[in-house]
Amino acid sequence: MIIVWNVRGAAGNAFGHAMKDMKKRLKPSLVVLVETRCSGINAQKAIKRMGFKYQEIVEANGMSGGIWILWDDENIKLKALEKHHQFLHCEVNGLRGSKWLFTAIYASPRAAERQLLWESLKSMSRNINGPWLLAGDFNDIKTPEEQRGGIKVNERKCNKFCSNMNDCNLIDMGTEGPKYTWKGPIVHLGISICT
């Protein structure tokens, strides 16, 4: 099981306790936290509070971004192949017995930067022959049905997102949990769980 969670800040004690409880209940193989909004010594303190043994991190840029991949199983070998402020691309061994690629994503909320992310992903996809899992927050939606309320959905942006996915030969696996996980400044626990 892989848990992927846009946490919108991981340094707080309340989040650390919630993560520790979730870790105990669900026993995930990997935990991916995006938009951690902390780095350096604050990140190390937060990870220690959560009780993880191993980590691979893309540092936050001030109070934005940040990607953490965390795990405890010493049999899982995760090797960072490329780090970028919008993604962490890794090779994973020892999980389900085979080698595969994993890219944790925290896409910029700015469309021009997001397009640079997709250019990188398209370039990577041309050299990938085996299993490749991408997960995280793409700051985009695939269809208008993925949004409720707020400003009218820009279908051109949805089509662009789908086109980018198709260009990388990606398949949407869906998620478990609440369908809508973000409402204005209120965030509901919305995680993607891949098993």
CSV table of N, CA, C and O in Angstrom, one decimal, residues 6-65:
chain,number,residue,atom,x,y,z
A,6,ASN,N,-1.6,15.2,-0.1
A,6,ASN,CA,-1.2,16.6,-0.1
A,6,ASN,C,-1.6,17.1,1.3
A,6,ASN,O,-2.7,17.3,1.6
A,7,VAL,N,-0.5,17.4,2.0
A,7,VAL,CA,-0.7,17.7,3.5
A,7,VAL,C,-0.8,19.2,3.7
A,7,VAL,O,-1.2,19.6,4.8
A,8,ARG,N,-0.4,20.1,2.8
A,8,ARG,CA,-0.5,21.5,2.9
A,8,ARG,C,0.2,22.0,4.2
A,8,ARG,O,-0.3,22.8,4.9
A,9,GLY,N,1.3,21.3,4.5
A,9,GLY,CA,2.1,21.7,5.7
A,9,GLY,C,2.3,20.5,6.6
A,9,GLY,O,1.3,20.0,7.1
A,10,ALA,N,3.5,20.0,6.8
A,10,ALA,CA,3.8,18.8,7.5
A,10,ALA,C,4.5,19.0,8.9
A,10,ALA,O,4.8,18.1,9.6
A,11,ALA,N,4.8,20.3,9.2
A,11,ALA,CA,5.6,20.5,10.4
A,11,ALA,C,4.9,20.5,11.7
A,11,ALA,O,5.4,20.4,12.8
A,12,GLY,N,3.6,20.7,11.7
A,12,GLY,CA,2.8,20.8,12.9
A,12,GLY,C,2.7,19.6,13.7
A,12,GLY,O,2.7,18.5,13.1
A,13,ASN,N,2.6,19.7,15.0
A,13,ASN,CA,2.4,18.5,15.9
A,13,ASN,C,1.2,17.8,15.6
A,13,ASN,O,1.2,16.5,15.6
A,14,ALA,N,0.1,18.5,15.3
A,14,ALA,CA,-1.2,17.8,15.1
A,14,ALA,C,-1.1,16.9,13.9
A,14,ALA,O,-1.6,15.7,13.9
A,15,PHE,N,-0.5,17.4,12.8
A,15,PHE,CA,-0.3,16.5,11.6
A,15,PHE,C,0.6,15.3,11.9
A,15,PHE,O,0.3,14.2,11.5
A,16,GLY,N,1.7,15.5,12.7
A,16,GLY,CA,2.6,14.4,13.0
A,16,GLY,C,1.9,13.3,13.8
A,16,GLY,O,2.1,12.2,13.5
A,17,HIS,N,1.0,13.7,14.7
A,17,HIS,CA,0.2,12.7,15.5
A,17,HIS,C,-0.8,12.0,14.6
A,17,HIS,O,-0.9,10.8,14.6
A,18,ALA,N,-1.4,12.7,13.7
A,18,ALA,CA,-2.4,12.1,12.7
A,18,ALA,C,-1.7,11.1,11.8
A,18,ALA,O,-2.2,10.0,11.6
A,19,MET,N,-0.5,11.5,11.3
A,19,MET,CA,0.3,10.6,10.4
A,19,MET,C,0.7,9.4,11.1
A,19,MET,O,0.7,8.3,10.6
A,20,LYS,N,1.2,9.6,12.4
A,20,LYS,CA,1.6,8.4,13.2
A,20,LYS,C,0.5,7.4,13.4
A,20,LYS,O,0.7,6.2,13.3
A,21,ASP,N,-0.7,8.0,13.7
A,21,ASP,CA,-1.9,7.1,13.9
A,21,ASP,C,-2.3,6.4,12.6
A,21,ASP,O,-2.5,5.2,12.6
A,22,MET,N,-2.3,7.1,11.5
A,22,MET,CA,-2.6,6.5,10.2
A,22,MET,C,-1.6,5.4,9.8
A,22,MET,O,-1.9,4.3,9.3
A,23,LYS,N,-0.3,5.7,10.1
A,23,LYS,CA,0.7,4.7,9.8
A,23,LYS,C,0.5,3.4,10.6
A,23,LYS,O,0.7,2.3,10.1
A,24,LYS,N,0.1,3.6,11.9
A,24,LYS,CA,-0.1,2.4,12.8
A,24,LYS,C,-1.3,1.6,12.3
A,24,LYS,O,-1.3,0.4,12.3
A,25,ARG,N,-2.4,2.3,11.9
A,25,ARG,CA,-3.6,1.6,11.5
A,25,ARG,C,-3.5,1.0,10.1
A,25,ARG,O,-3.9,-0.2,9.9
A,26,LEU,N,-2.9,1.7,9.1
A,26,LEU,CA,-2.9,1.2,7.7
A,26,LEU,C,-1.6,0.4,7.3
A,26,LEU,O,-1.6,-0.3,6.3
A,27,LYS,N,-0.5,0.6,8.1
A,27,LYS,CA,0.7,-0.1,7.8
A,27,LYS,C,1.2,0.0,6.3
A,27,LYS,O,1.4,-1.0,5.6
A,28,PRO,N,1.3,1.3,5.8
A,28,PRO,CA,1.7,1.4,4.4
A,28,PRO,C,3.1,1.0,4.1
A,28,PRO,O,4.0,1.1,5.0
A,29,SER,N,3.4,0.6,2.9
A,29,SER,CA,4.8,0.3,2.5
A,29,SER,C,5.5,1.6,2.2
A,29,SER,O,6.7,1.8,2.6
A,30,LEU,N,4.9,2.6,1.6
A,30,LEU,CA,5.4,3.9,1.3
A,30,LEU,C,4.4,5.0,1.6
A,30,LEU,O,3.2,4.8,1.4
A,31,VAL,N,4.9,6.1,2.2
A,31,VAL,CA,4.0,7.3,2.4
A,31,VAL,C,4.7,8.4,1.6
A,31,VAL,O,5.9,8.7,1.7
A,32,VAL,N,3.8,9.0,0.8
A,32,VAL,CA,4.3,10.2,0.0
A,32,VAL,C,3.5,11.4,0.4
A,32,VAL,O,2.3,11.4,0.4
A,33,LEU,N,4.3,12.4,0.9
A,33,LEU,CA,3.6,13.6,1.4
A,33,LEU,C,4.1,14.7,0.4
A,33,LEU,O,5.3,14.9,0.1
A,34,VAL,N,3.1,15.5,-0.1
A,34,VAL,CA,3.4,16.6,-1.0
A,34,VAL,C,2.9,17.9,-0.4
A,34,VAL,O,2.0,17.8,0.4
A,35,GLU,N,3.5,19.0,-0.9
A,35,GLU,CA,3.2,20.3,-0.4
A,35,GLU,C,3.4,20.3,1.2
A,35,GLU,O,2.6,20.7,2.0
A,36,THR,N,4.6,19.8,1.5
A,36,THR,CA,5.0,19.7,2.9
A,36,THR,C,5.3,21.1,3.5
A,36,THR,O,5.2,21.3,4.7
A,37,ARG,N,5.7,22.0,2.7
A,37,ARG,CA,5.9,23.4,3.1
A,37,ARG,C,7.0,23.5,4.2
A,37,ARG,O,7.0,24.5,5.0
A,38,CYS,N,7.9,22.6,4.3
A,38,CYS,CA,9.0,22.7,5.3
A,38,CYS,C,10.2,21.9,4.8
A,38,CYS,O,10.0,21.0,4.0
A,39,SER,N,11.3,22.3,5.2
A,39,SER,CA,12.5,21.7,4.8
A,39,SER,C,13.6,21.8,5.9
A,39,SER,O,13.4,22.3,6.9
A,40,GLY,N,14.8,21.3,5.5
A,40,GLY,CA,15.9,21.4,6.5
A,40,GLY,C,15.6,20.7,7.8
A,40,GLY,O,15.1,19.6,7.9
A,41,ILE,N,16.1,21.4,8.9
A,41,ILE,CA,15.9,20.8,10.2
A,41,ILE,C,14.5,20.6,10.6
A,41,ILE,O,14.2,19.7,11.3
A,42,ASN,N,13.6,21.5,10.2
A,42,ASN,CA,12.2,21.4,10.5
A,42,ASN,C,11.6,20.1,9.8
A,42,ASN,O,10.8,19.4,10.5
A,43,ALA,N,12.0,19.8,8.6
A,43,ALA,CA,11.6,18.6,8.0
A,43,ALA,C,12.1,17.4,8.7
A,43,ALA,O,11.3,16.4,8.9
A,44,GLN,N,13.3,17.4,9.1
A,44,GLN,CA,13.9,16.2,9.8
A,44,GLN,C,13.2,16.0,11.2
A,44,GLN,O,13.0,14.8,11.5
A,45,LYS,N,12.9,17.1,11.9
A,45,LYS,CA,12.2,16.9,13.1
A,45,LYS,C,10.8,16.3,12.9
A,45,LYS,O,10.3,15.5,13.7
A,46,ALA,N,10.1,16.8,11.9
A,46,ALA,CA,8.7,16.3,11.6
A,46,ALA,C,8.8,14.8,11.2
A,46,ALA,O,7.9,14.0,11.7
A,47,ILE,N,9.7,14.4,10.4
A,47,ILE,CA,9.8,13.0,10.0
A,47,ILE,C,10.2,12.1,11.2
A,47,ILE,O,9.6,11.1,11.4
A,48,LYS,N,11.0,12.6,12.0
A,48,LYS,CA,11.4,11.9,13.3
A,48,LYS,C,10.2,11.7,14.1
A,48,LYS,O,9.9,10.6,14.7
A,49,ARG,N,9.4,12.8,14.3
A,49,ARG,CA,8.1,12.7,15.1
A,49,ARG,C,7.2,11.7,14.6
A,49,ARG,O,6.5,11.0,15.3
A,50,MET,N,7.1,11.5,13.2
A,50,MET,CA,6.2,10.5,12.6
A,50,MET,C,6.8,9.1,12.7
A,50,MET,O,6.1,8.1,12.5
A,51,GLY,N,8.1,9.0,13.0
A,51,GLY,CA,8.7,7.7,13.3
A,51,GLY,C,9.1,6.9,12.0
A,51,GLY,O,9.2,5.7,12.1
A,52,PHE,N,9.4,7.6,11.0
A,52,PHE,CA,9.9,6.9,9.8
A,52,PHE,C,11.4,6.7,9.8
A,52,PHE,O,12.1,7.6,10.3
A,53,LYS,N,11.9,5.5,9.3
A,53,LYS,CA,13.3,5.2,9.3
A,53,LYS,C,14.0,5.8,8.1
A,53,LYS,O,15.2,6.2,8.2
A,54,TYR,N,13.3,5.7,6.9
A,54,TYR,CA,14.0,6.1,5.7
A,54,TYR,C,13.2,7.2,4.9
A,54,TYR,O,12.0,7.3,5.1
A,55,GLN,N,14.0,7.9,4.1
A,55,GLN,CA,13.3,9.1,3.5
A,55,GLN,C,14.1,9.4,2.2
A,55,GLN,O,15.3,9.2,2.1
A,56,GLU,N,13.3,10.0,1.3
A,56,GLU,CA,13.9,10.7,0.1
A,56,GLU,C,13.1,12.0,0.0
A,56,GLU,O,11.9,11.9,0.1
A,57,ILE,N,13.8,13.1,-0.1
A,57,ILE,CA,13.1,14.4,0.0
A,57,ILE,C,13.5,15.3,-1.2
A,57,ILE,O,14.6,15.4,-1.6
A,58,VAL,N,12.5,16.1,-1.6
A,58,VAL,CA,12.7,17.3,-2.4
A,58,VAL,C,12.3,18.4,-1.5
A,58,VAL,O,11.2,18.5,-1.0
A,59,GLU,N,13.3,19.3,-1.2
A,59,GLU,CA,13.0,20.4,-0.2
A,59,GLU,C,11.9,21.3,-0.7
A,59,GLU,O,11.8,21.6,-1.9
A,60,ALA,N,11.2,21.9,0.3
A,60,ALA,CA,10.3,23.0,-0.1
A,60,ALA,C,11.0,24.2,-0.4
A,60,ALA,O,12.2,24.4,-0.1
A,61,ASN,N,10.4,25.1,-1.2
A,61,ASN,CA,11.0,26.3,-1.6
A,61,ASN,C,10.3,27.4,-0.7
A,61,ASN,O,9.2,27.9,-1.1
A,62,GLY,N,10.9,27.7,0.4
A,62,GLY,CA,10.2,28.6,1.4
A,62,GLY,C,9.0,27.9,1.9
A,62,GLY,O,9.1,26.8,2.4
A,63,MET,N,7.8,28.6,1.8
A,63,MET,CA,6.6,28.0,2.3
A,63,MET,C,5.8,27.4,1.2
A,63,MET,O,4.5,27.3,1.3
A,64,SER,N,6.4,26.9,0.1
A,64,SER,CA,5.6,26.3,-1.0
A,64,SER,C,6.4,25.0,-1.4
A,64,SER,O,7.6,24.9,-1.3
A,65,GLY,N,5.6,24.0,-1.9
A,65,GLY,CA,6.1,22.8,-2.4
A,65,GLY,C,6.7,21.9,-1.3
A,65,GLY,O,6.3,21.9,-0.1
